[in-house]
Amino acid sequence: MFDNTIRPRRLRASDHLRRLVRETRISPESLIWPIFVIEGEHIYEEIPSLPGQYHYSPDELHRMVERAREHGVSRVILFGLPKDKDAIGSGAWAADGIVQQGIRAIKALDPEMYVITDVCMCEYTAHGHCGILCGHDVDNDQTLALLAQIAVSHAMAGADMVAPSDMMDGRVAAIREALDKNDFQNVPIMSYAAKYASYFYGPFRDAAGSAPSFGDRRSYQMDWHNSREAMRECALDVQEGADILMIKPAMSYLDLVYQCRQRFELPVAAYAVSGEYAMIKAAAAAGLIDEYGAMCESAASIYRAGADILITYYAPELADAIRKGDIG
């Protein structure tokens, strides 16, 4: 006769018990909300490819700050949309650049809001690639000095953390050296350590106006067939002085989140990218899934894989769900 002394279902019998023994604990403090700041005035426009997300001109960022406060979100990462672009992306490091304006506006509204900035050139170059071109190729080493200049300009504007997303070799070391030389030793670097050349970025490229005008980014972003290479990238960023390692995208790369968490002692971030968000939104709009439940389940899977930090367009809604006890 089967011995039913051991019954795992005992610990699932009530909501009290399920919450008591929950293995994955999530806090609103671990959420980062991506924000798109656009040059101009009186701009507050929903992004068609990202329902529920907006373009904000600096004078309209009070709307974002108010929403963040309402939901208990205190950390954002900024992406900038400049009016003008050029071959070298000079708007990225301008003292009055759009991200620099956004940092100052947010800090004036809420000095306690923790502002992270994306350090890259794709939104600022006329060709849409993430660095300086040599023919049709991105010149890695020429690009490093400009990435360092961008990071310093963000720190000077008041950024609390910088996050290089370009995937150039050696950029963490270049940025760390430049920050330290300019007395920003305490500004951390969250490195997009393993950023894949993913098909899930489509809505973001529409939102940020950052699609390349020719070719693609597979010569610098990672091949999505590879995992050992990702761990090599993470190890290099650790050596160069990264403070946080990020895996991007998240859900299709949970194995990488897990491996990174197992191998390295630094905090691990995962970016639930625009395509992941848009798929849930589209499926929910078609009546195929429950949006709230799918949002909670997908986020829990990322934390369960080992992420300490989640960058997500659902940050306000997830913060509410965490407080309700539906996740976390």
XYZ file of C-alpha atoms in Angstrom:
328
model
C 0.000 0.000 0.000
C 1.227 3.491 -0.860
C 2.532 5.440 2.164
C 0.950 8.888 2.130
C 2.724 10.126 5.255
C 4.623 12.659 3.164
C 2.130 15.002 1.518
C 3.583 18.102 -0.188
C 0.054 19.407 -0.693
C -0.193 20.136 3.037
C 1.865 23.279 2.479
C -0.437 24.428 -0.332
C -3.664 24.096 1.620
C -4.249 27.767 2.458
C -3.159 31.197 1.360
C -1.465 31.733 4.746
C 0.644 28.610 4.307
C 1.488 29.281 0.672
C 2.800 32.738 1.566
C 4.664 31.432 4.593
C 6.686 28.872 2.650
C 7.109 30.817 -0.576
C 10.635 30.267 -1.926
C 10.910 33.374 -4.103
C 10.570 36.645 -2.204
C 10.224 39.865 -4.200
C 10.341 43.479 -3.058
C 9.234 46.685 -4.832
C 12.726 47.947 -3.964
C 14.147 45.602 -6.615
C 12.119 47.085 -9.499
C 13.450 49.549 -12.095
C 11.048 51.340 -14.468
C 12.281 52.299 -17.985
C 11.360 55.867 -18.948
C 11.566 57.566 -22.368
C 12.458 61.267 -22.266
C 11.943 63.200 -25.506
C 13.295 66.594 -26.445
C 10.690 69.354 -26.622
C 7.925 70.777 -24.459
C 4.420 69.723 -23.440
C 4.900 66.190 -24.789
C 3.077 63.412 -22.983
C 2.201 60.799 -25.576
C 1.431 57.112 -25.257
C 3.824 54.895 -27.216
C 1.717 52.840 -29.675
C 4.034 49.818 -29.562
C 4.163 49.901 -25.738
C 0.616 50.495 -24.447
C 0.668 52.170 -21.046
C 4.151 53.664 -21.574
C 4.778 57.274 -22.591
C 7.157 59.724 -24.150
C 7.752 62.546 -21.659
C 9.323 65.891 -22.422
C 11.288 67.148 -19.398
C 8.487 69.522 -18.349
C 6.032 66.599 -18.275
C 8.142 64.258 -16.148
C 6.095 65.292 -13.122
C 3.463 62.876 -14.436
C 5.912 59.990 -14.232
C 7.161 61.026 -10.804
C 3.607 61.261 -9.490
C 2.733 57.829 -10.877
C 5.926 56.328 -9.464
C 5.172 57.777 -6.006
C 1.582 56.526 -6.169
C 2.755 52.957 -6.784
C 5.866 53.006 -4.622
C 8.429 52.828 -7.436
C 11.617 54.697 -6.569
C 14.071 53.648 -9.304
C 14.002 54.499 -13.007
C 16.306 54.051 -15.990
C 16.262 56.832 -18.588
C 16.419 56.575 -22.373
C 16.665 59.743 -24.444
C 15.137 60.802 -27.761
C 16.987 63.853 -29.134
C 15.679 66.208 -31.812
C 18.885 66.051 -33.825
C 21.282 63.212 -34.620
C 24.696 63.104 -36.243
C 27.373 60.643 -37.306
C 29.040 60.531 -33.893
C 26.015 60.892 -31.609
C 27.300 64.108 -30.041
C 23.964 64.814 -28.365
C 24.606 61.880 -26.053
C 27.254 63.730 -24.028
C 26.013 67.315 -24.433
C 25.579 69.118 -21.124
C 22.049 70.054 -22.228
C 21.327 66.680 -23.854
C 17.914 65.162 -23.398
C 18.940 62.568 -20.783
C 20.852 65.250 -18.889
C 17.722 67.427 -18.942
C 15.653 64.484 -17.763
C 17.977 63.752 -14.832
C 17.834 67.356 -13.631
C 14.057 67.528 -14.018
C 13.477 64.356 -12.007
C 15.923 65.359 -9.281
C 14.214 68.757 -8.996
C 10.844 67.042 -8.588
C 12.031 64.263 -6.273
C 15.650 64.297 -5.064
C 15.158 60.817 -3.595
C 14.239 59.209 -6.919
C 17.120 56.923 -7.910
C 18.022 57.728 -11.508
C 19.946 55.262 -13.677
C 20.940 56.189 -17.207
C 21.390 54.077 -20.302
C 24.835 54.765 -21.774
C 24.782 54.119 -25.499
C 24.871 56.003 -28.794
C 22.198 54.322 -30.916
C 19.493 56.906 -30.113
C 21.874 59.740 -31.035
C 23.635 58.550 -34.204
C 22.130 59.259 -37.615
C 22.928 55.679 -38.635
C 21.405 54.097 -35.506
C 24.411 51.988 -34.556
C 25.900 51.946 -31.060
C 29.270 53.520 -31.872
C 31.553 55.259 -34.334
C 31.509 53.798 -37.816
C 34.521 52.786 -39.852
C 32.880 52.015 -43.155
C 29.949 49.796 -42.208
C 31.634 48.443 -39.077
C 31.480 49.903 -35.576
C 34.973 50.842 -34.410
C 35.184 49.415 -30.903
C 38.145 51.381 -29.561
C 37.147 54.776 -30.967
C 33.737 54.299 -29.392
C 35.110 53.657 -25.884
C 36.261 57.232 -25.296
C 32.836 58.581 -26.263
C 30.988 56.125 -24.044
C 33.174 57.241 -21.154
C 32.374 60.871 -21.975
C 28.643 60.093 -22.008
C 28.817 58.388 -18.612
C 30.682 61.327 -17.067
C 28.155 63.801 -18.501
C 25.320 61.800 -16.951
C 27.068 61.738 -13.582
C 27.677 65.488 -13.781
C 23.947 66.002 -14.417
C 23.137 64.027 -11.256
C 22.721 60.392 -12.353
C 22.996 57.930 -9.477
C 24.138 55.004 -11.651
C 25.152 54.447 -15.266
C 24.309 51.412 -17.380
C 26.315 50.868 -20.592
C 24.303 48.896 -23.146
C 26.520 49.161 -26.238
C 28.373 45.822 -25.900
C 31.750 47.249 -26.912
C 34.739 45.315 -25.573
C 36.375 47.133 -22.668
C 33.675 49.732 -22.108
C 33.239 49.022 -18.401
C 36.946 49.642 -17.761
C 36.897 52.834 -19.853
C 33.832 54.171 -18.056
C 35.155 53.234 -14.606
C 38.429 55.004 -15.277
C 36.691 58.144 -16.553
C 34.242 58.282 -13.645
C 37.049 57.867 -11.117
C 39.208 60.550 -12.747
C 36.283 62.982 -12.534
C 35.607 62.324 -8.836
C 32.621 60.041 -9.424
C 34.133 57.040 -7.652
C 30.810 56.334 -5.940
C 28.734 56.173 -9.128
C 28.121 52.447 -9.795
C 28.093 50.742 -13.183
C 25.291 48.332 -14.024
C 26.679 46.599 -17.079
C 24.535 45.087 -19.785
C 26.957 42.196 -19.453
C 25.170 39.720 -21.719
C 22.994 41.590 -24.191
C 21.754 39.454 -27.037
C 20.945 40.429 -30.634
C 17.319 39.651 -29.880
C 14.129 39.844 -31.917
C 12.338 40.969 -28.745
C 13.598 44.581 -28.994
C 11.208 45.685 -31.752
C 8.832 47.862 -29.703
C 11.760 49.561 -27.933
C 13.409 50.514 -31.207
C 10.138 52.089 -32.281
C 9.782 53.866 -28.924
C 13.376 55.122 -28.842
C 13.827 55.725 -32.573
C 16.968 53.614 -32.442
C 16.659 51.100 -35.270
C 19.864 50.890 -37.354
C 19.566 52.481 -40.805
C 21.463 49.577 -42.361
C 22.567 46.099 -41.336
C 22.069 44.854 -37.800
C 23.897 44.690 -34.461
C 25.000 41.072 -34.521
C 28.694 42.001 -34.753
C 28.551 43.437 -31.224
C 25.417 42.104 -29.530
C 25.530 38.412 -28.659
C 24.444 35.404 -30.696
C 21.401 33.946 -28.961
C 22.678 30.412 -29.478
C 25.533 30.952 -26.988
C 25.651 30.662 -23.215
C 29.325 30.033 -22.388
C 30.166 33.251 -24.203
C 27.750 35.104 -21.927
C 29.602 33.897 -18.860
C 32.863 35.073 -20.443
C 31.327 38.515 -21.001
C 30.152 38.610 -17.382
C 33.588 37.595 -16.099
C 35.274 40.316 -18.156
C 32.895 42.948 -16.804
C 33.602 41.809 -13.245
C 37.336 42.199 -13.915
C 36.795 45.655 -15.406
C 34.908 46.961 -12.386
C 31.196 46.419 -12.988
C 29.065 46.664 -9.857
C 25.944 44.901 -11.202
C 25.655 42.391 -14.063
C 22.617 42.457 -16.326
C 21.162 39.799 -18.604
C 19.020 41.088 -21.486
C 16.401 39.923 -22.488
C 15.036 38.092 -19.474
C 12.468 35.360 -20.057
C 14.072 33.679 -23.066
C 17.384 33.786 -21.195
C 16.453 32.495 -17.749
C 19.188 29.898 -18.078
C 21.709 32.758 -18.319
C 20.202 34.521 -15.300
C 20.602 31.266 -13.372
C 24.182 30.670 -14.524
C 25.178 34.247 -13.752
C 23.699 34.008 -10.259
C 25.552 30.738 -9.608
C 28.940 31.905 -10.871
C 29.283 35.504 -9.714
C 28.858 37.278 -6.397
C 27.707 40.602 -7.850
C 24.013 41.507 -7.906
C 22.274 40.199 -11.025
C 19.746 42.282 -12.963
C 17.461 41.080 -15.737
C 15.680 43.273 -18.279
C 12.167 42.150 -19.239
C 12.347 43.859 -22.608
C 9.771 45.642 -24.729
C 8.806 42.573 -26.757
C 8.098 40.557 -23.628
C 5.860 43.330 -22.308
C 4.139 43.874 -25.669
C 3.390 40.157 -26.106
C 1.578 40.001 -22.771
C -0.316 43.187 -23.623
C -1.307 41.913 -27.079
C -2.361 38.468 -25.858
C -4.426 40.049 -23.074
C -6.051 42.495 -25.503
C -7.028 39.531 -27.683
C -8.636 37.835 -24.679
C -6.172 34.948 -24.761
C -4.566 35.351 -21.325
C -5.118 37.099 -18.021
C -2.749 40.077 -18.137
C -2.369 40.522 -14.388
C -1.670 36.850 -13.770
C 0.743 36.555 -16.686
C 2.578 39.677 -15.510
C 3.005 38.208 -12.023
C 3.981 34.748 -13.233
C 6.559 35.991 -15.730
C 8.169 38.284 -13.157
C 8.301 35.491 -10.577
C 10.072 33.242 -13.086
C 12.829 35.827 -13.524
C 13.400 36.171 -9.792
C 13.167 32.399 -9.351
C 15.976 31.990 -11.883
C 18.181 34.152 -9.670
C 17.664 37.813 -10.544
C 18.066 40.297 -7.711
C 16.846 43.230 -9.804
C 14.142 43.422 -12.476
C 13.951 46.164 -15.096
C 10.369 46.095 -16.316
C 7.721 48.276 -17.954
C 5.300 46.702 -15.481
C 7.139 48.187 -12.475
C 4.169 50.206 -11.108
C 1.727 47.316 -11.502
C 4.169 44.786 -10.067
C 4.833 47.009 -7.053
C 1.085 46.959 -6.365
C 0.933 43.179 -6.860
C 3.793 42.667 -4.421
C 2.026 44.700 -1.753
C -1.146 42.701 -2.308
C 0.793 39.482 -1.842
C -0.041 38.211 -5.330
C 3.667 38.000 -6.078
C 6.620 38.108 -3.705
